[in-house]
Amino acid sequence: MQRTLAILKPDCLEKRIQGKVIQHILDAGFEIRGMKLLRLSRESAGRFYEIHKEKPFYNDLIDYMTSGPVIPICLEKENAVADFRKLIGATNPANAEDGTIRKLYAESIERNIVHGSDSPENAVKEISHFFTDGDFI
Ligand code: ATP
Ligand code: MG
């Protein structure tokens, strides 16, 4: 079994489709081990996206990720990291495969509904950004 971190981003909650997206994730066979509803501070969002600090879109990304509440979810499944990336689709919804969450619901490369960890190592780090041992079911 492997764990990965999903975040339902502010545009997902703005559109009030968090229920649909969670159902999509459950239908794909993922178990929810932890889930929170919170608003990221600029400091916390900045740390989470530290790898993108030098990118031209970094400031806009932090503005967007702190613009409203988010739902971080710790998911578990065999091959969870790669399978979840497949389920959400390409960063830019225009390039995402049919049936993926981003193809179905995302409006742009920035406002793309959902985050998914991109490697098992990053999944461990990212899960610990939001959850501690006592949080898991
Ligand atoms: P995430 O890390 O959120 O799962 P990802 O791994 O598909 O997405 P990254 O390259 O890690 O994509 O980029 C992180 C986030 O930054 C993207 O999900 C998107 O919200 C935003 N982003 C990425 N590239 C761009 C861009 N060229 N212009 C604007 N925003 C971008
Ligand atoms: Mg990423």
PDB file of C-alpha atoms and ligand atoms in Angstrom:
ATOM      1  CA  MET A   1       0.000   0.000   0.000  1.00  0.00           C
ATOM      2  CA  GLN A   2       1.150   3.528  -0.774  1.00  0.00           C
ATOM      3  CA  ARG A   3      -0.057   6.970   0.279  1.00  0.00           C
ATOM      4  CA  THR A   4      -0.276  10.180  -1.705  1.00  0.00           C
ATOM      5  CA  LEU A   5      -1.430  13.708  -0.997  1.00  0.00           C
ATOM      6  CA  ALA A   6      -4.343  15.275  -2.818  1.00  0.00           C
ATOM      7  CA  ILE A   7      -5.400  18.887  -2.320  1.00  0.00           C
ATOM      8  CA  LEU A   8      -8.761  20.098  -3.550  1.00  0.00           C
ATOM      9  CA  LYS A   9      -7.748  23.613  -4.532  1.00  0.00           C
ATOM     10  CA  PRO A  10      -9.667  26.900  -3.980  1.00  0.00           C
ATOM     11  CA  ASP A  11     -11.306  26.803  -7.448  1.00  0.00           C
ATOM     12  CA  CYS A  12     -12.762  23.367  -6.633  1.00  0.00           C
ATOM     13  CA  LEU A  13     -14.449  24.718  -3.485  1.00  0.00           C
ATOM     14  CA  GLU A  14     -15.476  27.960  -5.240  1.00  0.00           C
ATOM     15  CA  LYS A  15     -17.265  25.861  -7.855  1.00  0.00           C
ATOM     16  CA  ARG A  16     -18.857  23.783  -5.026  1.00  0.00           C
ATOM     17  CA  ILE A  17     -17.820  20.524  -6.732  1.00  0.00           C
ATOM     18  CA  GLN A  18     -15.731  19.072  -3.887  1.00  0.00           C
ATOM     19  CA  GLY A  19     -18.358  16.350  -3.391  1.00  0.00           C
ATOM     20  CA  LYS A  20     -18.159  15.270  -7.039  1.00  0.00           C
ATOM     21  CA  VAL A  21     -14.364  15.238  -7.030  1.00  0.00           C
ATOM     22  CA  ILE A  22     -14.216  13.187  -3.808  1.00  0.00           C
ATOM     23  CA  GLN A  23     -16.720  10.704  -5.295  1.00  0.00           C
ATOM     24  CA  HIS A  24     -14.562  10.429  -8.428  1.00  0.00           C
ATOM     25  CA  ILE A  25     -11.534   9.651  -6.223  1.00  0.00           C
ATOM     26  CA  LEU A  26     -13.474   7.038  -4.193  1.00  0.00           C
ATOM     27  CA  ASP A  27     -14.836   5.418  -7.368  1.00  0.00           C
ATOM     28  CA  ALA A  28     -11.233   4.965  -8.538  1.00  0.00           C
ATOM     29  CA  GLY A  29     -10.541   2.804  -5.486  1.00  0.00           C
ATOM     30  CA  PHE A  30      -8.648   5.197  -3.182  1.00  0.00           C
ATOM     31  CA  GLU A  31      -9.159   5.039   0.596  1.00  0.00           C
ATOM     32  CA  ILE A  32      -9.279   8.315   2.543  1.00  0.00           C
ATOM     33  CA  ARG A  33      -6.911   8.108   5.542  1.00  0.00           C
ATOM     34  CA  GLY A  34      -7.004  11.790   6.503  1.00  0.00           C
ATOM     35  CA  MET A  35      -8.929  14.876   5.386  1.00  0.00           C
ATOM     36  CA  LYS A  36      -8.978  18.518   6.533  1.00  0.00           C
ATOM     37  CA  LEU A  37     -10.652  21.766   5.539  1.00  0.00           C
ATOM     38  CA  LEU A  38      -8.394  24.780   6.004  1.00  0.00           C
ATOM     39  CA  ARG A  39      -7.147  28.010   4.500  1.00  0.00           C
ATOM     40  CA  LEU A  40      -3.428  28.117   3.690  1.00  0.00           C
ATOM     41  CA  SER A  41      -1.404  31.067   4.965  1.00  0.00           C
ATOM     42  CA  ARG A  42       1.057  32.611   2.486  1.00  0.00           C
ATOM     43  CA  GLU A  43       3.869  31.206   4.609  1.00  0.00           C
ATOM     44  CA  SER A  44       2.494  27.663   4.518  1.00  0.00           C
ATOM     45  CA  ALA A  45       1.662  27.786   0.777  1.00  0.00           C
ATOM     46  CA  GLY A  46       5.145  29.202   0.113  1.00  0.00           C
ATOM     47  CA  ARG A  47       6.772  26.297   1.936  1.00  0.00           C
ATOM     48  CA  PHE A  48       4.558  23.756   0.188  1.00  0.00           C
ATOM     49  CA  TYR A  49       5.464  25.106  -3.264  1.00  0.00           C
ATOM     50  CA  GLU A  50       9.103  25.922  -2.410  1.00  0.00           C
ATOM     51  CA  ILE A  51      10.324  23.942  -5.464  1.00  0.00           C
ATOM     52  CA  HIS A  52       8.564  26.471  -7.710  1.00  0.00           C
ATOM     53  CA  LYS A  53      10.057  29.547  -5.963  1.00  0.00           C
ATOM     54  CA  GLU A  54      12.034  30.646  -9.024  1.00  0.00           C
ATOM     55  CA  LYS A  55       9.222  30.037 -11.531  1.00  0.00           C
ATOM     56  CA  PRO A  56       7.511  33.025 -13.182  1.00  0.00           C
ATOM     57  CA  PHE A  57       4.112  31.803 -11.988  1.00  0.00           C
ATOM     58  CA  TYR A  58       5.134  31.432  -8.305  1.00  0.00           C
ATOM     59  CA  ASN A  59       3.516  34.617  -6.931  1.00  0.00           C
ATOM     60  CA  ASP A  60       0.286  33.997  -8.811  1.00  0.00           C
ATOM     61  CA  LEU A  61       0.317  30.394  -7.578  1.00  0.00           C
ATOM     62  CA  ILE A  62       0.586  31.542  -3.952  1.00  0.00           C
ATOM     63  CA  ASP A  63      -2.171  34.148  -4.490  1.00  0.00           C
ATOM     64  CA  TYR A  64      -4.403  31.461  -5.957  1.00  0.00           C
ATOM     65  CA  MET A  65      -3.703  28.778  -3.350  1.00  0.00           C
ATOM     66  CA  THR A  66      -4.425  31.246  -0.511  1.00  0.00           C
ATOM     67  CA  SER A  67      -7.531  32.758  -2.162  1.00  0.00           C
ATOM     68  CA  GLY A  68      -9.949  30.452  -0.348  1.00  0.00           C
ATOM     69  CA  PRO A  69     -10.202  27.235   1.648  1.00  0.00           C
ATOM     70  CA  VAL A  70      -8.630  23.984   0.456  1.00  0.00           C
ATOM     71  CA  ILE A  71      -9.156  20.313   1.343  1.00  0.00           C
ATOM     72  CA  PRO A  72      -5.933  18.303   1.801  1.00  0.00           C
ATOM     73  CA  ILE A  73      -6.618  14.561   1.648  1.00  0.00           C
ATOM     74  CA  CYS A  74      -4.274  11.698   2.484  1.00  0.00           C
ATOM     75  CA  LEU A  75      -5.134   8.885   0.077  1.00  0.00           C
ATOM     76  CA  GLU A  76      -4.085   5.230   0.180  1.00  0.00           C
ATOM     77  CA  LYS A  77      -4.060   2.572  -2.532  1.00  0.00           C
ATOM     78  CA  GLU A  78      -1.593   0.286  -4.259  1.00  0.00           C
ATOM     79  CA  ASN A  79       0.533   2.465  -6.563  1.00  0.00           C
ATOM     80  CA  ALA A  80      -1.317   5.501  -5.188  1.00  0.00           C
ATOM     81  CA  VAL A  81       1.119   8.189  -6.381  1.00  0.00           C
ATOM     82  CA  ALA A  82       1.219   7.238 -10.065  1.00  0.00           C
ATOM     83  CA  ASP A  83      -2.439   6.146 -10.172  1.00  0.00           C
ATOM     84  CA  PHE A  84      -3.590   9.446  -8.686  1.00  0.00           C
ATOM     85  CA  ARG A  85      -1.510  11.487 -11.159  1.00  0.00           C
ATOM     86  CA  LYS A  86      -3.178   9.469 -13.912  1.00  0.00           C
ATOM     87  CA  LEU A  87      -6.629  10.082 -12.444  1.00  0.00           C
ATOM     88  CA  ILE A  88      -6.136  13.880 -12.292  1.00  0.00           C
ATOM     89  CA  GLY A  89      -4.549  14.298 -15.752  1.00  0.00           C
ATOM     90  CA  ALA A  90      -2.018  16.778 -17.130  1.00  0.00           C
ATOM     91  CA  THR A  91      -1.318  20.096 -15.350  1.00  0.00           C
ATOM     92  CA  ASN A  92      -2.880  21.970 -18.267  1.00  0.00           C
ATOM     93  CA  PRO A  93      -6.474  20.695 -18.648  1.00  0.00           C
ATOM     94  CA  ALA A  94      -6.224  21.321 -22.405  1.00  0.00           C
ATOM     95  CA  ASN A  95      -3.684  18.479 -22.505  1.00  0.00           C
ATOM     96  CA  ALA A  96      -5.445  16.223 -19.990  1.00  0.00           C
ATOM     97  CA  GLU A  97      -6.891  12.910 -21.143  1.00  0.00           C
ATOM     98  CA  ASP A  98     -10.649  12.471 -21.418  1.00  0.00           C
ATOM     99  CA  GLY A  99     -12.249  11.342 -18.182  1.00  0.00           C
ATOM    100  CA  THR A 100      -9.553  12.821 -15.923  1.00  0.00           C
ATOM    101  CA  ILE A 101     -10.565  15.193 -13.120  1.00  0.00           C
ATOM    102  CA  ARG A 102      -8.752  18.140 -14.691  1.00  0.00           C
ATOM    103  CA  LYS A 103     -10.260  17.472 -18.144  1.00  0.00           C
ATOM    104  CA  LEU A 104     -13.719  17.284 -16.598  1.00  0.00           C
ATOM    105  CA  TYR A 105     -13.549  20.260 -14.234  1.00  0.00           C
ATOM    106  CA  ALA A 106     -10.456  22.474 -14.598  1.00  0.00           C
ATOM    107  CA  GLU A 107     -10.521  25.805 -16.432  1.00  0.00           C
ATOM    108  CA  SER A 108      -6.803  26.629 -16.854  1.00  0.00           C
ATOM    109  CA  ILE A 109      -3.230  25.509 -16.212  1.00  0.00           C
ATOM    110  CA  GLU A 110      -3.316  27.450 -12.917  1.00  0.00           C
ATOM    111  CA  ARG A 111      -6.887  26.892 -11.752  1.00  0.00           C
ATOM    112  CA  ASN A 112      -6.694  23.139 -12.178  1.00  0.00           C
ATOM    113  CA  ILE A 113      -8.909  21.889  -9.311  1.00  0.00           C
ATOM    114  CA  VAL A 114      -6.610  19.399  -7.645  1.00  0.00           C
ATOM    115  CA  HIS A 115      -3.026  18.713  -6.565  1.00  0.00           C
ATOM    116  CA  GLY A 116      -1.390  15.289  -6.567  1.00  0.00           C
ATOM    117  CA  SER A 117       2.086  14.351  -5.265  1.00  0.00           C
ATOM    118  CA  ASP A 118       4.513  13.625  -8.097  1.00  0.00           C
ATOM    119  CA  SER A 119       6.744  10.981  -6.414  1.00  0.00           C
ATOM    120  CA  PRO A 120       6.603   8.666  -3.379  1.00  0.00           C
ATOM    121  CA  GLU A 121       9.330  10.773  -1.670  1.00  0.00           C
ATOM    122  CA  ASN A 122       7.398  14.007  -2.202  1.00  0.00           C
ATOM    123  CA  ALA A 123       4.177  12.290  -1.088  1.00  0.00           C
ATOM    124  CA  VAL A 124       5.723  11.536   2.327  1.00  0.00           C
ATOM    125  CA  LYS A 125       6.934  15.154   2.690  1.00  0.00           C
ATOM    126  CA  GLU A 126       3.668  16.651   1.475  1.00  0.00           C
ATOM    127  CA  ILE A 127       1.487  14.461   3.712  1.00  0.00           C
ATOM    128  CA  SER A 128       3.547  15.612   6.715  1.00  0.00           C
ATOM    129  CA  HIS A 129       2.904  19.244   5.696  1.00  0.00           C
ATOM    130  CA  PHE A 130      -0.756  18.758   6.669  1.00  0.00           C
ATOM    131  CA  PHE A 131      -1.033  15.643   8.838  1.00  0.00           C
ATOM    132  CA  THR A 132       0.635  14.157  11.906  1.00  0.00           C
ATOM    133  CA  ASP A 133       0.496  10.534  13.089  1.00  0.00           C
ATOM    134  CA  GLY A 134      -2.597  11.034  15.241  1.00  0.00           C
ATOM    135  CA  ASP A 135      -4.611  12.360  12.293  1.00  0.00           C
ATOM    136  CA  PHE A 136      -4.787   9.143  10.299  1.00  0.00           C
ATOM    137  CA  ILE A 137      -7.661   6.669  10.238  1.00  0.00           C
TER     138      ILE A 137
HETATM  139  P1  ATP B   1       0.297  20.011  -8.663  1.00  0.00           P
HETATM  140  O1  ATP B   1       1.709  20.093  -8.088  1.00  0.00           O
HETATM  141  O2  ATP B   1      -0.615  21.105  -8.174  1.00  0.00           O
HETATM  142  O3  ATP B   1      -0.302  18.643  -8.520  1.00  0.00           O
HETATM  143  P2  ATP B   1       1.410  19.615 -11.245  1.00  0.00           P
HETATM  144  O4  ATP B   1       2.395  18.732 -10.545  1.00  0.00           O
HETATM  145  O5  ATP B   1       0.614  19.048 -12.354  1.00  0.00           O
HETATM  146  O6  ATP B   1       0.387  20.248 -10.224  1.00  0.00           O
HETATM  147  P3  ATP B   1       3.417  21.670 -11.159  1.00  0.00           P
HETATM  148  O7  ATP B   1       4.397  21.840 -12.267  1.00  0.00           O
HETATM  149  O8  ATP B   1       3.873  21.029  -9.883  1.00  0.00           O
HETATM  150  O9  ATP B   1       2.151  20.918 -11.757  1.00  0.00           O
HETATM  151  O10 ATP B   1       2.818  23.104 -10.839  1.00  0.00           O
HETATM  152  C1  ATP B   1       2.161  23.358  -9.604  1.00  0.00           C
HETATM  153  C2  ATP B   1       0.947  24.210  -9.848  1.00  0.00           C
HETATM  154  O11 ATP B   1       1.370  25.493 -10.292  1.00  0.00           O
HETATM  155  C3  ATP B   1       0.019  23.708 -10.965  1.00  0.00           C
HETATM  156  O12 ATP B   1      -0.891  22.737 -10.545  1.00  0.00           O
HETATM  157  C4  ATP B   1      -0.686  24.978 -11.359  1.00  0.00           C
HETATM  158  O13 ATP B   1      -1.712  25.317 -10.419  1.00  0.00           O
HETATM  159  C5  ATP B   1       0.440  25.995 -11.260  1.00  0.00           C
HETATM  160  N1  ATP B   1       1.147  26.144 -12.541  1.00  0.00           N
HETATM  161  C6  ATP B   1       2.019  25.271 -13.108  1.00  0.00           C
HETATM  162  N2  ATP B   1       2.495  25.709 -14.275  1.00  0.00           N
HETATM  163  C7  ATP B   1       1.925  26.924 -14.460  1.00  0.00           C
HETATM  164  C8  ATP B   1       2.005  27.923 -15.477  1.00  0.00           C
HETATM  165  N3  ATP B   1       2.799  27.763 -16.559  1.00  0.00           N
HETATM  166  N4  ATP B   1       1.263  29.042 -15.329  1.00  0.00           N
HETATM  167  C9  ATP B   1       0.480  29.229 -14.240  1.00  0.00           C
HETATM  168  N5  ATP B   1       0.355  28.329 -13.245  1.00  0.00           N
HETATM  169  C10 ATP B   1       1.059  27.199 -13.347  1.00  0.00           C
HETATM  170 MG    MG B   2       3.488  19.326  -8.815  1.00  0.00          MG
END
